[in-house]
Amino acid sequence: MPRQFYVLAFENDRRKAMEALKNAPVNSRVDIKDPKRSLPQNDHFHAILTEISSQLVWHGQKWSMEDWKRNLLACFKRDLRMMPSADGKGIQIVGGTSDLSKDEARDFIEFLYAFGAEQGVIFKESKAA
């Protein structure tokens, strides 16, 4: 049976998912997750990270928004892992923001504001977004 994925946005989606459950073979797996982060939340935390990356010098250097995202996400979500790089010359953080739930994204945004405030970052972005 090929992998199936349903986002329960409409009643028709729910019916399709229920039908798939009825027809699923024994020992099939089901994974129910909270709603995924929204695009406005995604835009919001990227704006905050851009402010952090443009204003902070960390350990003597500037870091990109993506570097800050990986670093601060690892601080926020302690279940992320580090993996030695394939060339043996460093480590990589494994994981990202794409699978954050709406609640996790909300909490990550608050975490970013708190970190930035502790470091003296001045945010142009409205906190209410």
mmCIF file of N, CA and C in Angstrom:
data_model
loop_
_atom_site.group_PDB
_atom_site.id
_atom_site.type_symbol
_atom_site.label_atom_id
_atom_site.label_comp_id
_atom_site.label_asym_id
_atom_site.label_seq_id
_atom_site.Cartn_x
_atom_site.Cartn_y
_atom_site.Cartn_z
ATOM 1 N N MET A 1 0.849 -1.179 0.000
ATOM 2 C CA MET A 1 0.000 0.000 0.000
ATOM 3 C C MET A 1 0.893 1.240 0.000
ATOM 4 N N PRO A 2 0.687 2.152 -0.945
ATOM 5 C CA PRO A 2 1.512 3.371 -0.966
ATOM 6 C C PRO A 2 1.172 4.277 0.217
ATOM 7 N N ARG A 3 2.127 5.076 0.592
ATOM 8 C CA ARG A 3 1.928 6.016 1.698
ATOM 9 C C ARG A 3 0.847 7.021 1.319
ATOM 10 N N GLN A 4 -0.021 7.333 2.283
ATOM 11 C CA GLN A 4 -1.088 8.298 2.067
ATOM 12 C C GLN A 4 -1.004 9.378 3.132
ATOM 13 N N PHE A 5 -1.349 10.595 2.736
ATOM 14 C CA PHE A 5 -1.253 11.740 3.634
ATOM 15 C C PHE A 5 -2.503 12.590 3.451
ATOM 16 N N TYR A 6 -3.161 12.940 4.537
ATOM 17 C CA TYR A 6 -4.378 13.747 4.471
ATOM 18 C C TYR A 6 -4.262 14.929 5.423
ATOM 19 N N VAL A 7 -4.583 16.113 4.939
ATOM 20 C CA VAL A 7 -4.727 17.294 5.782
ATOM 21 C C VAL A 7 -6.229 17.481 5.972
ATOM 22 N N LEU A 8 -6.676 17.445 7.199
ATOM 23 C CA LEU A 8 -8.107 17.455 7.477
ATOM 24 C C LEU A 8 -8.655 18.879 7.488
ATOM 25 N N ALA A 9 -8.600 19.522 6.337
ATOM 26 C CA ALA A 9 -9.062 20.905 6.215
ATOM 27 C C ALA A 9 -10.561 20.987 5.962
ATOM 28 N N PHE A 10 -11.118 19.982 5.308
ATOM 29 C CA PHE A 10 -12.536 19.980 4.952
ATOM 30 C C PHE A 10 -13.144 18.627 5.297
ATOM 31 N N GLU A 11 -14.453 18.596 5.403
ATOM 32 C CA GLU A 11 -15.139 17.346 5.754
ATOM 33 C C GLU A 11 -14.840 16.240 4.738
ATOM 34 N N ASN A 12 -14.696 16.582 3.475
ATOM 35 C CA ASN A 12 -14.382 15.593 2.447
ATOM 36 C C ASN A 12 -13.008 14.947 2.715
ATOM 37 N N ASP A 13 -12.061 15.731 3.197
ATOM 38 C CA ASP A 13 -10.736 15.196 3.543
ATOM 39 C C ASP A 13 -10.864 14.171 4.667
ATOM 40 N N ARG A 14 -11.686 14.490 5.649
ATOM 41 C CA ARG A 14 -11.902 13.588 6.781
ATOM 42 C C ARG A 14 -12.528 12.263 6.297
ATOM 43 N N ARG A 15 -13.488 12.350 5.385
ATOM 44 C CA ARG A 15 -14.123 11.134 4.847
ATOM 45 C C ARG A 15 -13.104 10.265 4.106
ATOM 46 N N LYS A 16 -12.252 10.905 3.300
ATOM 47 C CA LYS A 16 -11.224 10.144 2.556
ATOM 48 C C LYS A 16 -10.263 9.454 3.531
ATOM 49 N N ALA A 17 -9.876 10.161 4.586
ATOM 50 C CA ALA A 17 -8.969 9.583 5.571
ATOM 51 C C ALA A 17 -9.627 8.404 6.294
ATOM 52 N N MET A 18 -10.892 8.544 6.643
ATOM 53 C CA MET A 18 -11.607 7.460 7.319
ATOM 54 C C MET A 18 -11.726 6.238 6.396
ATOM 55 N N GLU A 19 -11.981 6.473 5.119
ATOM 56 C CA GLU A 19 -12.074 5.370 4.160
ATOM 57 C C GLU A 19 -10.720 4.662 4.038
ATOM 58 N N ALA A 20 -9.650 5.439 4.005
ATOM 59 C CA ALA A 20 -8.309 4.850 3.942
ATOM 60 C C ALA A 20 -8.030 4.019 5.194
ATOM 61 N N LEU A 21 -8.483 4.489 6.357
ATOM 62 C CA LEU A 21 -8.300 3.722 7.597
ATOM 63 C C LEU A 21 -9.057 2.401 7.548
ATOM 64 N N LYS A 22 -10.277 2.443 7.043
ATOM 65 C CA LYS A 22 -11.075 1.212 6.950
ATOM 66 C C LYS A 22 -10.401 0.176 6.058
ATOM 67 N N ASN A 23 -9.729 0.643 4.998
ATOM 68 C CA ASN A 23 -9.121 -0.267 4.029
ATOM 69 C C ASN A 23 -7.649 -0.576 4.299
ATOM 70 N N ALA A 24 -7.103 -0.003 5.345
ATOM 71 C CA ALA A 24 -5.680 -0.187 5.625
ATOM 72 C C ALA A 24 -5.390 -1.614 6.089
ATOM 73 N N PRO A 25 -4.294 -2.182 5.630
ATOM 74 C CA PRO A 25 -3.928 -3.525 6.074
ATOM 75 C C PRO A 25 -3.593 -3.548 7.574
ATOM 76 N N VAL A 26 -3.695 -4.728 8.161
ATOM 77 C CA VAL A 26 -3.303 -4.926 9.562
ATOM 78 C C VAL A 26 -1.846 -4.489 9.728
ATOM 79 N N ASN A 27 -1.549 -3.874 10.842
ATOM 80 C CA ASN A 27 -0.218 -3.368 11.204
ATOM 81 C C ASN A 27 0.160 -2.088 10.460
ATOM 82 N N SER A 28 -0.803 -1.468 9.779
ATOM 83 C CA SER A 28 -0.538 -0.146 9.199
ATOM 84 C C SER A 28 -0.334 0.840 10.333
ATOM 85 N N ARG A 29 0.330 1.933 10.058
ATOM 86 C CA ARG A 29 0.605 2.957 11.072
ATOM 87 C C ARG A 29 -0.177 4.219 10.755
ATOM 88 N N VAL A 30 -0.644 4.893 11.797
ATOM 89 C CA VAL A 30 -1.363 6.149 11.660
ATOM 90 C C VAL A 30 -0.661 7.171 12.538
ATOM 91 N N ASP A 31 -0.448 8.360 11.995
ATOM 92 C CA ASP A 31 0.234 9.428 12.721
ATOM 93 C C ASP A 31 -0.634 10.676 12.654
ATOM 94 N N ILE A 32 -1.239 11.056 13.780
ATOM 95 C CA ILE A 32 -2.065 12.254 13.841
ATOM 96 C C ILE A 32 -1.224 13.359 14.471
ATOM 97 N N LYS A 33 -1.105 14.496 13.784
ATOM 98 C CA LYS A 33 -0.297 15.607 14.281
ATOM 99 C C LYS A 33 -1.154 16.849 14.440
ATOM 100 N N ASP A 34 -0.702 17.757 15.295
ATOM 101 C CA ASP A 34 -1.363 19.049 15.432
ATOM 102 C C ASP A 34 -1.272 19.812 14.115
ATOM 103 N N PRO A 35 -2.153 20.809 13.916
ATOM 104 C CA PRO A 35 -2.068 21.613 12.693
ATOM 105 C C PRO A 35 -0.679 22.224 12.520
ATOM 106 N N LYS A 36 -0.225 22.232 11.272
ATOM 107 C CA LYS A 36 1.100 22.750 10.928
ATOM 108 C C LYS A 36 1.132 24.275 11.051
ATOM 109 N N ARG A 37 2.308 24.808 11.287
ATOM 110 C CA ARG A 37 2.479 26.262 11.383
ATOM 111 C C ARG A 37 1.923 26.938 10.147
ATOM 112 N N SER A 38 1.469 28.167 10.323
ATOM 113 C CA SER A 38 0.884 28.901 9.201
ATOM 114 C C SER A 38 1.963 29.664 8.435
ATOM 115 N N LEU A 39 1.649 30.065 7.224
ATOM 116 C CA LEU A 39 2.589 30.881 6.448
ATOM 117 C C LEU A 39 2.852 32.227 7.120
ATOM 118 N N PRO A 40 1.830 32.902 7.694
ATOM 119 C CA PRO A 40 2.142 34.141 8.426
ATOM 120 C C PRO A 40 3.091 33.907 9.602
ATOM 121 N N GLN A 41 2.930 32.786 10.319
ATOM 122 C CA GLN A 41 3.869 32.480 11.404
ATOM 123 C C GLN A 41 5.275 32.271 10.852
ATOM 124 N N ASN A 42 5.367 31.547 9.750
ATOM 125 C CA ASN A 42 6.656 31.310 9.106
ATOM 126 C C ASN A 42 7.319 32.634 8.718
ATOM 127 N N ASP A 43 6.550 33.505 8.077
ATOM 128 C CA ASP A 43 7.073 34.815 7.688
ATOM 129 C C ASP A 43 7.507 35.612 8.911
ATOM 130 N N HIS A 44 6.726 35.509 9.977
ATOM 131 C CA HIS A 44 7.012 36.266 11.196
ATOM 132 C C HIS A 44 8.331 35.827 11.829
ATOM 133 N N PHE A 45 8.516 34.515 12.019
ATOM 134 C CA PHE A 45 9.768 34.126 12.661
ATOM 135 C C PHE A 45 10.969 34.340 11.758
ATOM 136 N N HIS A 46 10.779 34.302 10.427
ATOM 137 C CA HIS A 46 11.900 34.638 9.544
ATOM 138 C C HIS A 46 12.245 36.136 9.640
ATOM 139 N N ALA A 47 11.238 36.983 9.800
ATOM 140 C CA ALA A 47 11.502 38.420 9.976
ATOM 141 C C ALA A 47 12.265 38.674 11.276
ATOM 142 N N ILE A 48 11.875 37.989 12.335
ATOM 143 C CA ILE A 48 12.567 38.148 13.621
ATOM 144 C C ILE A 48 14.009 37.670 13.486
ATOM 145 N N LEU A 49 14.205 36.514 12.867
ATOM 146 C CA LEU A 49 15.556 35.975 12.684
ATOM 147 C C LEU A 49 16.412 36.888 11.812
ATOM 148 N N THR A 50 15.810 37.539 10.838
ATOM 149 C CA THR A 50 16.533 38.491 9.990
ATOM 150 C C THR A 50 17.003 39.678 10.827
ATOM 151 N N GLU A 51 16.155 40.163 11.717
ATOM 152 C CA GLU A 51 16.549 41.258 12.622
ATOM 153 C C GLU A 51 17.714 40.825 13.507
ATOM 154 N N ILE A 52 17.614 39.623 14.072
ATOM 155 C CA ILE A 52 18.689 39.111 14.929
ATOM 156 C C ILE A 52 19.988 39.010 14.139
ATOM 157 N N SER A 53 19.922 38.419 12.939
ATOM 158 C CA SER A 53 21.154 38.216 12.159
ATOM 159 C C SER A 53 21.761 39.534 11.689
ATOM 160 N N SER A 54 20.927 40.540 11.456
ATOM 161 C CA SER A 54 21.465 41.815 10.974
ATOM 162 C C SER A 54 22.057 42.661 12.107
ATOM 163 N N GLN A 55 21.651 42.395 13.344
ATOM 164 C CA GLN A 55 22.088 43.257 14.447
ATOM 165 C C GLN A 55 23.125 42.634 15.375
ATOM 166 N N LEU A 56 23.188 41.319 15.442
ATOM 167 C CA LEU A 56 24.081 40.701 16.427
ATOM 168 C C LEU A 56 25.408 40.240 15.830
ATOM 169 N N VAL A 57 26.442 40.451 16.585
ATOM 170 C CA VAL A 57 27.738 39.832 16.339
ATOM 171 C C VAL A 57 27.884 38.787 17.437
ATOM 172 N N TRP A 58 28.097 37.551 17.059
ATOM 173 C CA TRP A 58 28.125 36.448 18.010
ATOM 174 C C TRP A 58 29.478 35.762 17.930
ATOM 175 N N HIS A 59 30.185 35.735 19.037
ATOM 176 C CA HIS A 59 31.531 35.154 19.095
ATOM 177 C C HIS A 59 32.432 35.749 18.019
ATOM 178 N N GLY A 60 32.323 37.075 17.869
ATOM 179 C CA GLY A 60 33.215 37.800 16.990
ATOM 180 C C GLY A 60 32.843 37.836 15.525
ATOM 181 N N GLN A 61 31.688 37.296 15.160
ATOM 182 C CA GLN A 61 31.323 37.353 13.749
ATOM 183 C C GLN A 61 29.814 37.460 13.547
ATOM 184 N N LYS A 62 29.452 37.878 12.336
ATOM 185 C CA LYS A 62 28.046 37.923 11.934
ATOM 186 C C LYS A 62 27.665 36.536 11.429
ATOM 187 N N TRP A 63 26.409 36.168 11.662
ATOM 188 C CA TRP A 63 25.903 34.870 11.225
ATOM 189 C C TRP A 63 24.670 35.094 10.364
ATOM 190 N N SER A 64 24.445 34.222 9.412
ATOM 191 C CA SER A 64 23.298 34.363 8.516
ATOM 192 C C SER A 64 21.993 34.062 9.256
ATOM 193 N N MET A 65 20.892 34.463 8.638
ATOM 194 C CA MET A 65 19.583 34.162 9.206
ATOM 195 C C MET A 65 19.403 32.648 9.343
ATOM 196 N N GLU A 66 19.833 31.883 8.343
ATOM 197 C CA GLU A 66 19.712 30.421 8.404
ATOM 198 C C GLU A 66 20.552 29.841 9.539
ATOM 199 N N ASP A 67 21.761 30.388 9.767
ATOM 200 C CA ASP A 67 22.588 29.934 10.887
ATOM 201 C C ASP A 67 21.873 30.189 12.216
ATOM 202 N N TRP A 68 21.308 31.393 12.360
ATOM 203 C CA TRP A 68 20.576 31.727 13.577
ATOM 204 C C TRP A 68 19.352 30.830 13.733
ATOM 205 N N LYS A 69 18.673 30.554 12.642
ATOM 206 C CA LYS A 69 17.476 29.699 12.725
ATOM 207 C C LYS A 69 17.852 28.323 13.257
ATOM 208 N N ARG A 70 18.884 27.726 12.709
ATOM 209 C CA ARG A 70 19.299 26.392 13.170
ATOM 210 C C ARG A 70 19.760 26.432 14.629
ATOM 211 N N ASN A 71 20.548 27.445 14.967
ATOM 212 C CA ASN A 71 21.066 27.552 16.328
ATOM 213 C C ASN A 71 19.940 27.737 17.330
ATOM 214 N N LEU A 72 19.059 28.705 17.077
ATOM 215 C CA LEU A 72 18.004 29.004 18.043
ATOM 216 C C LEU A 72 16.922 27.925 18.065
ATOM 217 N N LEU A 73 16.676 27.276 16.943
ATOM 218 C CA LEU A 73 15.726 26.163 16.946
ATOM 219 C C LEU A 73 16.270 25.013 17.795
ATOM 220 N N ALA A 74 17.576 24.767 17.708
ATOM 221 C CA ALA A 74 18.186 23.724 18.533
ATOM 222 C C ALA A 74 18.066 24.063 20.017
ATOM 223 N N CYS A 75 18.159 25.349 20.362
ATOM 224 C CA CYS A 75 17.969 25.757 21.759
ATOM 225 C C CYS A 75 16.510 25.597 22.179
ATOM 226 N N PHE A 76 15.598 25.925 21.277
ATOM 227 C CA PHE A 76 14.164 25.870 21.556
ATOM 228 C C PHE A 76 13.659 24.429 21.631
ATOM 229 N N LYS A 77 14.029 23.628 20.654
ATOM 230 C CA LYS A 77 13.582 22.231 20.593
ATOM 231 C C LYS A 77 14.753 21.330 20.956
ATOM 232 N N ARG A 78 14.811 20.956 22.166
ATOM 233 C CA ARG A 78 15.949 20.160 22.627
ATOM 234 C C ARG A 78 15.997 18.755 22.033
ATOM 235 N N ASP A 79 14.973 18.374 21.239
ATOM 236 C CA ASP A 79 14.990 17.043 20.653
ATOM 237 C C ASP A 79 15.705 16.996 19.302
ATOM 238 N N LEU A 80 16.190 18.147 18.811
ATOM 239 C CA LEU A 80 16.984 18.130 17.585
ATOM 240 C C LEU A 80 18.328 17.477 17.884
ATOM 241 N N ARG A 81 18.930 16.906 16.861
ATOM 242 C CA ARG A 81 20.190 16.201 17.053
ATOM 243 C C ARG A 81 21.302 16.847 16.245
ATOM 244 N N MET A 82 22.527 16.593 16.663
ATOM 245 C CA MET A 82 23.688 17.041 15.897
ATOM 246 C C MET A 82 24.348 15.804 15.299
ATOM 247 N N MET A 83 24.807 15.973 14.059
ATOM 248 C CA MET A 83 25.397 14.864 13.315
ATOM 249 C C MET A 83 26.751 15.310 12.791
ATOM 250 N N PRO A 84 27.785 14.489 12.948
ATOM 251 C CA PRO A 84 29.067 14.853 12.345
ATOM 252 C C PRO A 84 28.903 15.008 10.838
ATOM 253 N N SER A 85 29.520 16.050 10.275
ATOM 254 C CA SER A 85 29.400 16.286 8.841
ATOM 255 C C SER A 85 30.091 15.165 8.068
ATOM 256 N N ALA A 86 29.663 14.973 6.839
ATOM 257 C CA ALA A 86 30.165 13.875 6.016
ATOM 258 C C ALA A 86 31.670 13.981 5.761
ATOM 259 N N ASP A 87 32.198 15.213 5.732
ATOM 260 C CA ASP A 87 33.635 15.368 5.498
ATOM 261 C C ASP A 87 34.444 15.321 6.795
ATOM 262 N N GLY A 88 33.762 15.143 7.935
ATOM 263 C CA GLY A 88 34.448 15.018 9.216
ATOM 264 C C GLY A 88 35.007 16.318 9.756
ATOM 265 N N LYS A 89 34.624 17.449 9.181
ATOM 266 C CA LYS A 89 35.203 18.734 9.571
ATOM 267 C C LYS A 89 34.246 19.608 10.372
ATOM 268 N N GLY A 90 33.224 19.043 10.928
ATOM 269 C CA GLY A 90 32.289 19.832 11.719
ATOM 270 C C GLY A 90 31.062 19.020 12.076
ATOM 271 N N ILE A 91 30.031 19.721 12.500
ATOM 272 C CA ILE A 91 28.782 19.064 12.841
ATOM 273 C C ILE A 91 27.630 19.796 12.153
ATOM 274 N N GLN A 92 26.526 19.097 11.982
ATOM 275 C CA GLN A 92 25.324 19.671 11.400
ATOM 276 C C GLN A 92 24.167 19.443 12.367
ATOM 277 N N ILE A 93 23.291 20.422 12.483
ATOM 278 C CA ILE A 93 22.069 20.241 13.254
ATOM 279 C C ILE A 93 21.059 19.586 12.342
ATOM 280 N N VAL A 94 20.459 18.492 12.806
ATOM 281 C CA VAL A 94 19.497 17.735 12.026
ATOM 282 C C VAL A 94 18.089 18.144 12.464
ATOM 283 N N GLY A 95 17.299 18.647 11.537
ATOM 284 C CA GLY A 95 15.938 19.070 11.837
ATOM 285 C C GLY A 95 15.715 20.481 11.342
ATOM 286 N N GLY A 96 14.467 20.913 11.346
ATOM 287 C CA GLY A 96 14.157 22.253 10.868
ATOM 288 C C GLY A 96 12.810 22.729 11.364
ATOM 289 N N THR A 97 12.355 23.840 10.787
ATOM 290 C CA THR A 97 11.113 24.462 11.229
ATOM 291 C C THR A 97 9.896 24.008 10.436
ATOM 292 N N SER A 98 10.101 23.264 9.354
ATOM 293 C CA SER A 98 8.979 22.947 8.465
ATOM 294 C C SER A 98 7.902 22.107 9.137
ATOM 295 N N ASP A 99 8.238 21.363 10.156
ATOM 296 C CA ASP A 99 7.255 20.493 10.794
ATOM 297 C C ASP A 99 6.728 21.058 12.117
ATOM 298 N N LEU A 100 7.024 22.326 12.407
ATOM 299 C CA LEU A 100 6.496 22.914 13.639
ATOM 300 C C LEU A 100 4.971 22.993 13.576
ATOM 301 N N SER A 101 4.322 22.709 14.688
ATOM 302 C CA SER A 101 2.874 22.900 14.767
ATOM 303 C C SER A 101 2.590 24.392 14.962
ATOM 304 N N LYS A 102 1.321 24.767 14.860
ATOM 305 C CA LYS A 102 0.959 26.168 15.089
ATOM 306 C C LYS A 102 1.351 26.610 16.487
ATOM 307 N N ASP A 103 1.101 25.767 17.481
ATOM 308 C CA ASP A 103 1.452 26.122 18.862
ATOM 309 C C ASP A 103 2.965 26.218 19.047
ATOM 310 N N GLU A 104 3.704 25.283 18.449
ATOM 311 C CA GLU A 104 5.166 25.337 18.543
ATOM 312 C C GLU A 104 5.707 26.586 17.860
ATOM 313 N N ALA A 105 5.152 26.940 16.693
ATOM 314 C CA ALA A 105 5.599 28.143 15.983
ATOM 315 C C ALA A 105 5.319 29.387 16.823
ATOM 316 N N ARG A 106 4.145 29.444 17.455
ATOM 317 C CA ARG A 106 3.812 30.568 18.340
ATOM 318 C C ARG A 106 4.847 30.674 19.471
ATOM 319 N N ASP A 107 5.155 29.535 20.087
ATOM 320 C CA ASP A 107 6.120 29.522 21.185
ATOM 321 C C ASP A 107 7.532 29.853 20.704
ATOM 322 N N PHE A 108 7.884 29.409 19.498
ATOM 323 C CA PHE A 108 9.199 29.719 18.935
ATOM 324 C C PHE A 108 9.329 31.223 18.698
ATOM 325 N N ILE A 109 8.269 31.835 18.207
ATOM 326 C CA ILE A 109 8.276 33.291 18.004
ATOM 327 C C ILE A 109 8.518 34.015 19.324
ATOM 328 N N GLU A 110 7.829 33.606 20.377
ATOM 329 C CA GLU A 110 8.027 34.227 21.701
ATOM 330 C C GLU A 110 9.451 33.990 22.198
ATOM 331 N N PHE A 111 9.972 32.791 21.971
ATOM 332 C CA PHE A 111 11.338 32.461 22.345
ATOM 333 C C PHE A 111 12.332 33.377 21.624
ATOM 334 N N LEU A 112 12.097 33.610 20.320
ATOM 335 C CA LEU A 112 12.982 34.478 19.541
ATOM 336 C C LEU A 112 12.951 35.914 20.060
ATOM 337 N N TYR A 113 11.756 36.410 20.356
ATOM 338 C CA TYR A 113 11.650 37.768 20.918
ATOM 339 C C TYR A 113 12.405 37.873 22.242
ATOM 340 N N ALA A 114 12.249 36.867 23.089
ATOM 341 C CA ALA A 114 12.928 36.895 24.394
ATOM 342 C C ALA A 114 14.443 36.878 24.211
ATOM 343 N N PHE A 115 14.932 36.001 23.339
ATOM 344 C CA PHE A 115 16.370 35.948 23.084
ATOM 345 C C PHE A 115 16.860 37.280 22.546
ATOM 346 N N GLY A 116 16.167 37.797 21.540
ATOM 347 C CA GLY A 116 16.575 39.071 20.940
ATOM 348 C C GLY A 116 16.582 40.195 21.954
ATOM 349 N N ALA A 117 15.553 40.258 22.799
ATOM 350 C CA ALA A 117 15.486 41.310 23.818
ATOM 351 C C ALA A 117 16.655 41.202 24.785
ATOM 352 N N GLU A 118 17.005 39.984 25.176
ATOM 353 C CA GLU A 118 18.162 39.782 26.071
ATOM 354 C C GLU A 118 19.454 40.271 25.440
ATOM 355 N N GLN A 119 19.528 40.228 24.107
ATOM 356 C CA GLN A 119 20.745 40.610 23.393
ATOM 357 C C GLN A 119 20.704 42.052 22.885
ATOM 358 N N GLY A 120 19.625 42.784 23.186
ATOM 359 C CA GLY A 120 19.526 44.175 22.785
ATOM 360 C C GLY A 120 19.082 44.397 21.343
ATOM 361 N N VAL A 121 18.475 43.380 20.729
ATOM 362 C CA VAL A 121 17.972 43.531 19.357
ATOM 363 C C VAL A 121 16.753 44.451 19.379
ATOM 364 N N ILE A 122 16.711 45.373 18.441
ATOM 365 C CA ILE A 122 15.558 46.257 18.286
ATOM 366 C C ILE A 122 14.741 45.724 17.123
ATOM 367 N N PHE A 123 13.491 45.356 17.404
ATOM 368 C CA PHE A 123 12.634 44.746 16.387
ATOM 369 C C PHE A 123 11.770 45.785 15.711
ATOM 370 N N LYS A 124 11.810 45.799 14.387
ATOM 371 C CA LYS A 124 10.914 46.644 13.596
ATOM 372 C C LYS A 124 9.581 45.948 13.404
ATOM 373 N N GLU A 125 9.625 44.630 13.355
ATOM 374 C CA GLU A 125 8.442 43.798 13.142
ATOM 375 C C GLU A 125 7.516 43.889 14.357
ATOM 376 N N SER A 126 6.229 44.035 14.091
ATOM 377 C CA SER A 126 5.239 44.094 15.162
ATOM 378 C C SER A 126 5.116 42.739 15.835
ATOM 379 N N LYS A 127 5.051 42.738 17.149
ATOM 380 C CA LYS A 127 4.914 41.509 17.912
ATOM 381 C C LYS A 127 3.535 40.894 17.742
ATOM 382 N N ALA A 128 2.565 41.660 17.283
ATOM 383 C CA ALA A 128 1.179 41.179 17.172
ATOM 384 C C ALA A 128 0.935 40.372 15.909
ATOM 385 N N ALA A 129 1.885 40.304 15.000
ATOM 386 C CA ALA A 129 1.659 39.612 13.718
ATOM 387 C C ALA A 129 1.416 38.137 13.913
#
